[in-house]
Coordinates of C-alpha atoms and ligand atoms in Angstrom, one line a residue:
X724 CA 1.9 -6.0 -8.7
X725 CA -0.8 -5.8 -11.4
X726 CA 0.2 -6.6 -14.9
X727 CA -1.7 -6.3 -18.4
X728 CA 0.1 -8.5 -21.3
X729 CA -0.8 -6.4 -24.4
X730 CA -0.8 -9.5 -26.8
X731 CA -3.6 -11.4 -25.0
X732 CA -5.1 -8.5 -23.2
X733 CA -4.8 -10.5 -19.9
X734 CA -4.8 -8.8 -16.6
X735 CA -3.2 -10.6 -13.7
X736 CA -2.4 -9.7 -10.0
X737 CA 0.9 -11.0 -8.8
X738 CA 0.7 -11.4 -5.0
X739 CA 4.1 -11.3 -3.4
X740 CA 2.8 -10.0 -0.3
X741 CA 4.7 -10.9 3.0
X742 CA 3.4 -14.1 5.1
X743 CA 3.2 -14.6 8.8
X744 CA 6.1 -16.9 10.0
X745 CA 5.0 -20.4 10.6
X746 CA 5.6 -20.2 14.3
X747 CA 3.3 -17.0 14.5
X748 CA 0.1 -17.1 16.8
X749 CA -2.8 -15.2 16.8
X750 CA -2.2 -13.6 20.4
X751 CA 1.5 -13.2 19.8
X752 CA 1.4 -9.4 20.3
X753 CA -0.9 -9.5 23.4
X754 CA 0.6 -9.4 27.2
X755 CA -0.3 -11.6 30.0
X756 CA -3.5 -9.5 30.6
X757 CA -4.6 -9.8 27.1
X758 CA -3.7 -6.3 26.0
X759 CA -2.1 -5.6 22.7
X760 CA 1.6 -4.3 23.0
X761 CA 2.0 -2.3 19.8
X762 CA 5.5 -1.7 20.1
X763 CA 6.3 -5.5 19.5
X764 CA 4.4 -5.7 16.3
X765 CA 6.2 -2.4 14.9
X766 CA 9.7 -2.5 16.2
X767 CA 12.1 -5.3 16.3
X768 CA 12.4 -8.8 15.0
X769 CA 9.1 -10.1 15.8
X770 CA 7.4 -7.5 13.5
X771 CA 8.7 -9.0 10.5
X772 CA 6.8 -11.2 8.3
X773 CA 8.4 -13.5 5.6
X774 CA 9.4 -11.0 2.5
X775 CA 8.0 -12.0 -0.8
X776 CA 9.6 -9.3 -3.1
X777 CA 12.7 -11.6 -4.3
X778 CA 10.0 -14.2 -5.3
X779 CA 8.0 -11.7 -6.9
X780 CA 11.0 -10.3 -8.8
X781 CA 11.9 -13.7 -10.1
X782 CA 8.4 -14.7 -11.0
X783 CA 8.1 -11.6 -13.1
X784 CA 11.5 -11.9 -14.8
X785 CA 10.8 -15.5 -15.7
X786 CA 7.1 -15.3 -16.6
X787 CA 6.7 -12.1 -18.0
X788 CA 10.1 -10.3 -18.4
X789 CA 12.2 -9.7 -21.3
X790 CA 15.4 -9.0 -19.2
X791 CA 17.2 -11.4 -17.0
X792 CA 17.5 -10.2 -13.3
X793 CA 21.3 -9.6 -13.9
X794 CA 20.3 -7.1 -16.2
X795 CA 17.1 -5.4 -14.7
X796 CA 18.7 -5.4 -11.1
X797 CA 21.9 -3.9 -12.5
X798 CA 20.9 0.0 -11.8
X799 CA 19.9 -0.9 -8.5
X800 CA 23.2 -2.7 -7.5
X801 CA 25.1 0.2 -9.0
X802 CA 23.0 2.9 -7.0
X803 CA 23.6 0.8 -3.7
X804 CA 27.3 0.5 -4.4
X805 CA 28.1 4.2 -5.8
X806 CA 25.6 5.7 -3.4
X807 CA 22.6 8.1 -3.6
X808 CA 22.3 11.5 -1.9
X809 CA 20.0 11.8 1.2
X810 CA 17.4 14.3 0.7
X811 CA 14.7 16.3 2.9
X812 CA 12.0 13.6 2.6
X813 CA 14.5 11.0 3.5
X814 CA 15.6 13.1 6.5
X815 CA 12.0 13.5 7.8
X816 CA 10.9 10.1 7.6
X817 CA 14.3 8.9 9.4
X818 CA 13.9 11.4 11.9
X819 CA 10.4 9.5 12.7
X820 CA 12.4 6.2 13.3
X821 CA 15.6 7.3 14.4
X822 CA 15.5 6.4 17.9
X823 CA 14.3 2.6 17.1
X824 CA 17.1 2.4 14.3
X825 CA 19.7 3.7 17.0
X826 CA 18.8 0.5 18.9
X827 CA 19.9 -1.8 16.2
X828 CA 23.9 -1.7 15.4
X829 CA 23.5 -2.9 11.8
X830 CA 20.7 -0.6 11.0
X831 CA 22.5 2.5 12.8
X832 CA 25.6 1.8 10.8
X833 CA 23.7 1.7 7.5
X834 CA 21.3 4.7 8.0
X835 CA 22.4 7.0 10.9
X836 CA 25.8 9.1 11.4
X837 CA 27.2 9.0 15.0
X838 CA 23.5 7.9 15.9
X839 CA 21.8 11.1 14.2
X840 CA 19.9 11.5 10.9
X841 CA 22.5 12.2 8.1
X842 CA 23.1 15.7 6.9
X843 CA 21.2 16.6 3.4
X844 CA 23.5 15.7 0.7
X845 CA 25.3 12.7 2.6
X846 CA 25.9 9.8 0.1
X847 CA 24.5 6.7 1.3
X848 CA 26.1 3.6 0.1
X849 CA 25.2 0.0 0.9
X850 CA 27.7 -2.5 -0.3
X851 CA 26.0 -5.4 1.6
X852 CA 22.8 -4.7 0.1
X853 CA 24.6 -4.4 -3.5
X854 CA 25.7 -8.2 -2.6
X855 CA 22.2 -9.2 -1.6
X856 CA 20.8 -8.2 -5.0
X857 CA 23.8 -9.7 -6.8
X858 CA 23.0 -12.9 -5.2
X859 CA 19.3 -12.7 -6.4
X860 CA 20.6 -11.6 -9.8
X861 CA 22.8 -14.6 -10.2
X862 CA 20.6 -17.3 -8.4
X863 CA 17.1 -16.0 -8.7
X864 CA 15.0 -16.3 -5.6
X865 CA 16.8 -19.4 -4.3
X866 CA 19.8 -17.1 -3.7
X867 CA 17.7 -15.3 -0.9
X868 CA 15.2 -18.2 0.3
X869 CA 17.7 -21.1 0.6
X870 CA 21.2 -21.9 1.3
X871 CA 23.9 -20.1 3.4
X872 CA 22.1 -16.6 2.6
X873 CA 18.7 -18.0 4.0
X874 CA 20.6 -19.5 7.1
X875 CA 22.3 -16.1 8.0
X876 CA 19.1 -14.2 7.5
X877 CA 17.3 -16.6 9.9
X878 CA 20.0 -17.0 12.4
X879 CA 20.2 -12.9 12.6
X880 CA 16.4 -12.7 13.0
X881 CA 16.1 -15.1 15.9
X882 CA 19.1 -13.4 17.5
X883 CA 17.2 -10.4 17.5
X884 CA 14.4 -12.1 19.1
X885 CA 12.3 -13.3 16.0
X886 CA 10.7 -16.5 15.1
X887 CA 11.6 -17.0 11.5
X888 CA 12.7 -20.6 10.3
X889 CA 14.5 -21.6 7.1
X890 CA 11.2 -23.7 6.2
X891 CA 9.5 -20.2 6.3
X892 CA 11.8 -18.9 3.6
X893 CA 11.9 -22.1 1.7
X894 CA 8.2 -22.3 1.4
X895 CA 7.4 -18.7 0.4
X896 CA 5.4 -19.0 -3.0
X897 CA 4.1 -16.2 -5.2
X898 CA 0.3 -16.3 -5.8
X899 CA -1.3 -15.3 -9.2
X900 CA -4.7 -13.9 -8.4
X901 CA -7.6 -12.6 -10.5
X902 CA -7.9 -8.9 -10.2
X903 CA -11.1 -7.1 -9.2
X904 CA -12.8 -5.5 -12.1
X905 CA -15.6 -3.1 -11.8
X906 CA -17.5 -0.8 -14.3
X907 CA -18.2 3.0 -13.5
X908 CA -19.1 5.8 -15.4
X909 CA -18.2 4.1 -18.7
X910 CA -14.6 3.0 -17.4
X911 CA -13.5 -0.4 -16.3
X912 CA -11.3 -0.2 -13.3
X913 CA -9.1 -3.1 -12.8
X914 CA -7.4 -3.3 -9.3
X915 CA -6.1 -5.2 -6.4
X916 CA -7.9 -8.1 -5.0
X917 CA -7.6 -9.6 -1.2
X918 CA -5.3 -10.0 0.3
X919 CA -5.4 -6.3 -0.3
X920 CA -8.4 -4.5 1.0
X921 CA -8.1 -1.9 -2.1
X922 CA -10.1 -3.2 -4.8
X923 CA -13.1 -4.5 -2.8
X924 CA -13.3 -1.1 -1.0
X925 CA -13.0 0.8 -4.5
X926 CA -16.0 -1.4 -5.7
X927 CA -18.1 -0.8 -2.7
X928 CA -17.4 3.0 -2.8
X929 CA -18.4 3.4 -6.6
X930 CA -21.3 1.2 -6.3
X931 CA -22.6 3.1 -3.4
X932 CA -21.9 6.5 -5.2
X933 CA -23.5 5.4 -8.7
X934 CA -27.1 6.8 -8.7
X935 CA -26.1 10.0 -6.9
X936 CA -25.0 12.0 -9.9
X937 CA -22.3 13.1 -7.7
X938 CA -20.0 14.6 -10.5
X939 CA -22.5 17.3 -10.7
X940 CA -22.8 18.1 -7.1
X941 CA -20.9 21.1 -5.5
X942 CA -17.9 20.1 -3.5
X943 CA -19.3 19.9 -0.1
X944 CA -22.3 17.6 -0.8
X945 CA -20.1 15.5 -3.0
X946 CA -17.5 15.1 -0.3
X947 CA -20.0 14.4 2.4
X948 CA -21.1 11.2 0.1
X949 CA -17.6 10.3 -0.7
X950 CA -16.7 10.2 2.8
X951 CA -20.1 8.3 3.7
X952 CA -19.0 5.7 1.2
X953 CA -15.5 5.5 2.5
X954 CA -16.8 5.1 6.1
X955 CA -18.8 2.1 5.1
X956 CA -16.3 0.5 2.7
X957 CA -13.7 0.8 5.6
X958 CA -16.1 -0.7 8.2
X959 CA -16.4 -3.8 5.8
X960 CA -12.8 -4.0 5.6
X961 CA -12.4 -4.2 9.4
X962 CA -15.2 -6.9 9.6
X963 CA -14.7 -9.2 6.6
X964 CA -11.6 -8.8 4.9
X965 CA -8.3 -10.9 5.1
X966 CA -6.2 -13.3 3.3
X967 CA -8.6 -15.2 1.0
X968 CA -6.5 -18.4 1.3
X969 CA -7.3 -18.5 5.1
X970 CA -10.9 -16.9 5.2
X971 CA -13.8 -16.8 2.9
X972 CA -14.2 -13.1 1.9
X973 CA -17.6 -12.6 0.6
X974 CA -16.1 -10.4 -2.6
X975 CA -18.9 -11.1 -5.0
X976 CA -21.5 -9.9 -2.3
X977 CA -19.4 -6.8 -1.2
X978 CA -18.8 -5.7 -4.8
X979 CA -22.4 -6.1 -5.8
X980 CA -24.7 -3.4 -6.8
X981 CA -27.4 -5.0 -4.6
X982 CA -25.3 -4.7 -1.6
X983 CA -24.2 -1.3 -2.2
X984 CA -28.1 -0.3 -2.4
X985 CA -28.5 -1.6 1.1
X986 CA -25.4 0.7 2.3
X987 CA -27.0 3.6 0.6
X988 CA -30.4 3.3 2.3
X989 CA -28.5 4.1 5.6
X990 CA -26.9 7.3 4.1
X991 CA -28.4 10.5 5.2
X992 CA -27.5 13.0 2.5
X993 CA -27.3 16.1 5.2
X994 CA -25.7 14.3 8.3
X995 CA -22.6 12.1 8.9
X996 CA -23.5 8.7 10.3
X997 CA -21.4 8.2 13.3
X998 CA -19.2 5.3 12.8
X999 CA -20.2 3.7 16.1
X1000 CA -23.9 3.6 14.8
X1001 CA -23.1 1.2 11.7
X1002 CA -23.5 -2.4 12.8
X1003 CA -20.3 -4.0 13.6
X1004 CA -19.4 -7.7 13.8
X1005 CA -16.5 -7.1 15.9
X1006 CA -16.1 -9.7 18.6
X1007 CA -14.9 -7.0 21.3
X1008 CA -15.5 -3.7 20.1
X1009 CA -15.4 -2.2 23.6
X1010 CA -12.4 -2.8 24.5
X1011 CA 4.1 5.3 7.4
X1012 CA 7.4 2.5 4.1
X1013 CA 6.2 2.2 0.6
X1014 CA 6.5 2.9 -2.9
X1015 CA 4.4 2.6 -6.1
X1016 CA 5.7 2.7 -9.8
X1017 CA 3.4 2.8 -12.8
X1018 CA 4.5 1.5 -16.4
X1019 CA 3.1 1.5 -19.9
X1020 CA 5.6 0.2 -22.6
X1021 CA 5.6 0.8 -26.2
X1022 CA 3.6 -2.6 -27.0
X1023 CA 0.8 -1.5 -24.3
X1024 CA 1.9 -3.7 -21.6
X1025 CA 0.7 -2.2 -18.3
X1026 CA 2.3 -2.5 -14.8
X1027 CA 1.4 -1.1 -11.6
X1028 CA 3.6 -2.2 -8.6
X1029 CA 3.2 -1.2 -4.8
X1030 CA 6.0 -2.5 -2.6
X1031 CA 6.4 -2.0 1.0
X1032 CA 8.2 -2.7 4.1
X1033 CA 5.1 -1.0 6.1
X1034 CA 6.2 2.0 8.4
X1035 CA 9.4 3.9 7.3
X1036 CA 12.4 1.9 7.7
X1037 CA 10.3 -1.2 8.5
X1038 CA 11.0 -2.9 12.0
X1039 CA 14.4 -1.0 12.4
X1040 CA 16.2 -4.5 12.2
X1041 CA 19.2 -5.2 9.7
X1042 CA 20.5 -8.6 9.9
X1043 CA 24.3 -7.9 9.9
X1044 CA 25.8 -8.5 6.3
X1045 CA 22.5 -8.3 4.4
X1046 CA 22.1 -4.5 3.9
X1047 CA 18.6 -4.4 4.1
X1048 CA 15.7 -3.5 6.7
X1049 CA 13.3 -6.1 7.7
X1050 CA 9.6 -5.3 7.4
X1051 CA 7.1 -4.8 10.1
X1052 CA 4.1 -6.1 8.2
X1053 CA 2.8 -8.3 11.2
X1054 CA 1.3 -4.9 12.2
X1055 CA -1.0 -5.1 9.3
X1056 CA -2.8 -8.2 11.0
X1057 CA -5.4 -7.3 13.6
X1058 CA -3.5 -8.3 16.7
X1059 CA -6.6 -8.2 18.9
X1060 CA -10.4 -7.4 17.6
X1061 CA -10.9 -3.8 17.7
X1062 CA -7.6 -2.7 18.5
X1063 CA -6.3 -0.2 16.0
X1064 CA -2.9 -1.0 14.2
X1065 CA -0.3 1.9 13.3
X1066 CA -2.7 3.2 10.9
X1067 CA -5.6 3.5 13.2
X1068 CA -7.2 0.4 11.3
X1069 CA -9.3 -2.0 13.1
X1070 CA -9.9 -5.7 12.4
X1071 CA -11.5 -8.9 13.4
X1072 CA -11.1 -12.8 13.0
X1073 CA -10.8 -12.3 9.2
X1074 CA -7.4 -10.8 9.6
X1075 CA -6.2 -12.3 12.7
X1076 CA -2.8 -13.8 12.9
X1077 CA -2.3 -17.5 11.9
X1078 CA 0.8 -19.4 10.7
X1079 CA 1.3 -18.8 7.1
X1080 CA -1.4 -16.2 6.6
X1081 CA -0.6 -13.1 4.8
X1082 CA -1.8 -9.7 6.4
X1083 CA -4.6 -7.6 5.0
X1084 CA -3.1 -4.8 3.0
X1085 CA -4.3 -1.4 1.7
X1086 CA -2.0 -1.4 -1.5
X1087 CA -4.1 -0.8 -4.4
X1088 CA -2.2 -0.9 -7.8
X1089 CA -4.8 0.0 -10.4
X1090 CA -5.8 0.3 -14.1
X1091 CA -8.4 2.7 -15.4
X1092 CA -9.6 1.6 -18.7
X1093 CA -11.7 4.1 -20.8
X1094 CA -12.9 3.6 -24.5
X1095 CA -10.0 6.0 -25.6
X1096 CA -7.4 5.7 -22.8
X1097 CA -5.8 3.6 -20.1
X1098 CA -4.2 5.0 -16.9
X1099 CA -2.0 3.1 -14.4
X1100 CA -1.9 4.5 -10.9
X1101 CA -1.1 3.8 -7.4
X1102 CA 0.5 5.3 -4.2
X1103 CA 2.0 4.6 -0.8
X1104 CA 0.1 6.0 2.3
X1105 CA -0.8 3.1 4.6
X1106 CA -4.4 3.2 5.2
X1107 CA -5.1 6.0 2.9
X1108 CA -3.9 4.4 -0.2
X1109 CA -7.4 3.2 -1.0
X1110 CA -8.9 6.6 -0.7
X1111 CA -5.9 8.4 -2.6
X1112 CA -6.6 6.0 -5.4
X1113 CA -10.3 6.7 -5.3
X1114 CA -9.5 10.3 -5.6
X1115 CA -7.0 10.0 -8.5
X1116 CA -9.6 7.8 -10.4
X1117 CA -12.3 10.2 -10.0
X1118 CA -9.9 13.2 -10.8
X1119 CA -9.2 11.1 -14.3
X1120 CA -12.9 10.1 -14.7
X1121 CA -13.7 13.9 -14.6
X1122 CA -11.3 14.6 -17.5
X1123 CA -8.3 15.4 -15.6
X1124 CA -4.8 14.7 -16.5
X1125 CA -2.2 12.1 -15.0
X1126 CA -0.6 15.1 -13.1
X1127 CA -4.0 16.5 -11.8
X1128 CA -4.6 12.9 -10.4
X1129 CA -1.1 13.0 -8.7
X1130 CA -1.7 16.7 -7.4
X1131 CA -5.1 16.6 -6.4
X1132 CA -5.8 17.5 -2.5
X1133 CA -6.5 14.5 -0.5
X1134 CA -9.2 13.7 2.1
X1135 CA -10.0 10.3 3.9
X1136 CA -12.2 8.6 6.2
X1137 CA -11.6 5.0 7.3
X1138 CA -14.8 4.2 9.5
X1139 CA -12.7 4.4 12.8
X1140 CA -11.6 6.6 14.2
X1141 CA -14.6 8.4 13.1
X1142 CA -12.7 11.3 11.6
X1143 CA -12.7 13.1 8.1
X1144 CA -8.9 13.7 7.7
X1145 CA -7.7 16.1 5.1
X1146 CA -4.7 17.6 3.6
X1147 CA -4.1 21.4 4.3
X1148 CA -5.2 22.4 0.9
X1149 CA -8.2 19.9 0.6
X1150 CA -11.1 22.4 1.9
X1151 CA -11.5 26.0 2.3
X1152 CA -12.5 27.4 5.8
X1153 CA -16.2 27.6 4.5
X1154 CA -16.3 24.0 3.3
X1155 CA -14.8 22.8 6.6
X1156 CA -17.4 24.6 8.4
X1157 CA -20.1 23.2 6.0
X1158 CA -18.7 19.6 6.8
X1159 CA -18.7 20.2 10.3
X1160 CA -22.3 21.5 10.2
X1161 CA -23.2 17.9 8.7
X1162 CA -21.5 16.3 11.6
X1163 CA -18.2 15.3 10.2
X1164 CA -15.4 15.5 12.6
X1165 CA -13.2 17.3 10.1
X1166 CA -9.4 17.1 10.9
X1167 CA -7.2 19.3 8.8
X1168 CA -3.6 18.1 9.2
X1169 CA -0.5 20.1 8.5
X1170 CA 1.0 17.2 6.5
X1171 CA 0.5 16.0 3.1
X1172 CA 0.2 12.3 2.2
X1173 CA 1.2 9.9 -0.4
X1174 CA 3.5 9.8 -3.4
X1175 CA 1.3 8.8 -6.4
X1176 CA 2.7 7.9 -9.9
X1177 CA 0.5 7.9 -12.9
X1178 CA 0.8 7.0 -16.6
X1179 CA -2.0 7.8 -18.9
X1180 CA -2.0 6.6 -22.4
X1181 CA -4.4 8.0 -24.9
X1182 CA -5.2 5.4 -27.3
X1183 CA -6.8 7.8 -29.7
X1184 CA -3.7 10.0 -30.2
X1185 CA -0.9 7.7 -28.8
X1186 CA 0.2 10.3 -26.4
X1187 CA 1.6 9.2 -23.1
X1188 CA 1.7 11.5 -20.1
X1189 CA 3.0 11.0 -16.9
X1190 CA 2.0 12.6 -13.5
X1191 CA 4.2 12.5 -10.4
X1192 CA 3.5 13.5 -6.9
X1193 CA 4.4 17.2 -6.1
X1194 CA 4.4 16.1 -2.5
X1195 CA 7.7 14.1 -3.1
X1196 CA 9.8 14.5 -6.2
X1197 CA 9.0 11.6 -8.3
X1198 CA 10.3 11.4 -12.0
X1199 CA 8.1 10.7 -15.0
X1200 CA 10.1 9.0 -17.7
X1201 CA 9.7 8.6 -21.5
X1202 CA 7.2 11.5 -21.9
X1203 CA 7.0 15.0 -22.4
X1204 CA 6.5 15.6 -18.8
X1205 CA 9.8 14.2 -17.8
X1206 CA 11.3 15.9 -14.6
X1207 CA 14.7 16.0 -12.9
X1208 CA 15.2 13.2 -10.4
X1209 CA 16.6 13.9 -6.8
X1210 CA 18.5 10.6 -6.9
X1211 CA 20.9 11.9 -9.5
Ligands
DON832 O1 0.2 -3.2 3.1 C1 -0.1 -2.0 3.7 O2 -1.4 -1.7 3.7 C2 0.8 -1.3 4.3 N1 1.8 -2.2 4.9 C3 1.2 0.0 3.5 C4 2.3 0.8 4.2 C5 2.4 2.0 3.5 O3 1.7 2.4 2.4 C6 3.5 2.9 4.2 N2 3.7 4.2 3.4 N3 3.8 5.2 3.4

């Protein structure tokens, strides 16, 4: 969560990221032959890291909020108890996780009907979750991390084959960190520091792009340069980035203009650089859920929050009586150098598993601060979050509205796999051909990505506009662009 308090103009990043259990080990997802077993870092109890959200909510309410949790959680409690209507997007994401959920009785009881994806319009109620939230509302984070609830949670995880302990829960702490700040085209961008990779990658990409005059270029050469910058930033993510409490991340270096100049020297304006040709420090190279919301209040306080259980429906385990799914954030670690995770991301020592360590993230809650306006943005979308935020920022720096930023077609490169992936609408047939001619392995998929939510506040006119992602029916409140919500 990225916050700006209007009265002192202070920006702070509240890190409520999950942590590896204290019993986690570097090689916990490797089999006897040293091969990565992807299934175990994604499905079932071992995949779950220690949640940070309850601690984050209490921290927010106590230090920055005006409402007690009993008030701010009330609408969520009501929604859990009275139910919400199962929609088309819910259906497609649940379809993707149905089989695994069917393997966990408590999860199946909550999210499936006779083992199948519920019909559209089914009212989804969750009394256990309402009670979990009530406990947090009444007792704060302690209601979750200590006492009977914590015991039950730990027992449930252990019974499902996990390694959580009561100490893991009792020790969880939120960390306040200084955001990454950078300047580009007359704007200041305030964004997520490690253990997110987002801010560092954005800094690298913007610094690499700076001298090219890319805003004036045609779409194909502009896309080529963006992709070459993305590729290099994601290579550095794979090599250098991890939890800054465990590894020394060279942020000032990676975010510097001098470093970017070095990266730029290797860019051929007419040809894609094969990712394999970029130097890699990887020891052994041989061998989709999340939501984001953006807020500007009447005083000018800013909040950008990205929250996740990692893949849709997390690890598909519900501890009976709790009403919520555990995450599979352990898969955000590099389980073995060079072995891709569920998002195809690779990593090395910097993001290896260690007890109590936070897995590297791509979540990138961001502020764009210009002379006459401020925007708050972010999105879910796994490894593509950083480049979606990048394209949203570019859209707004080019003069686009909040809605333009949320709607703009998306493309992405993450170093490995060495592919330029794109949404169906991102490029014309001619543009695809031109990018291929430059050596890009263009993969136009049949799906769209992300769920971006943007608020833009024009300080000159006082106007506030919202942008919600047309790919998923979000809702912008408190402005002229208000849309109906599917949850009502
Ligand atoms: O922290 C991360 O980078 C991932 N756990 C985010 C996962 C995500 O965005 C899934 N959403 N569609």
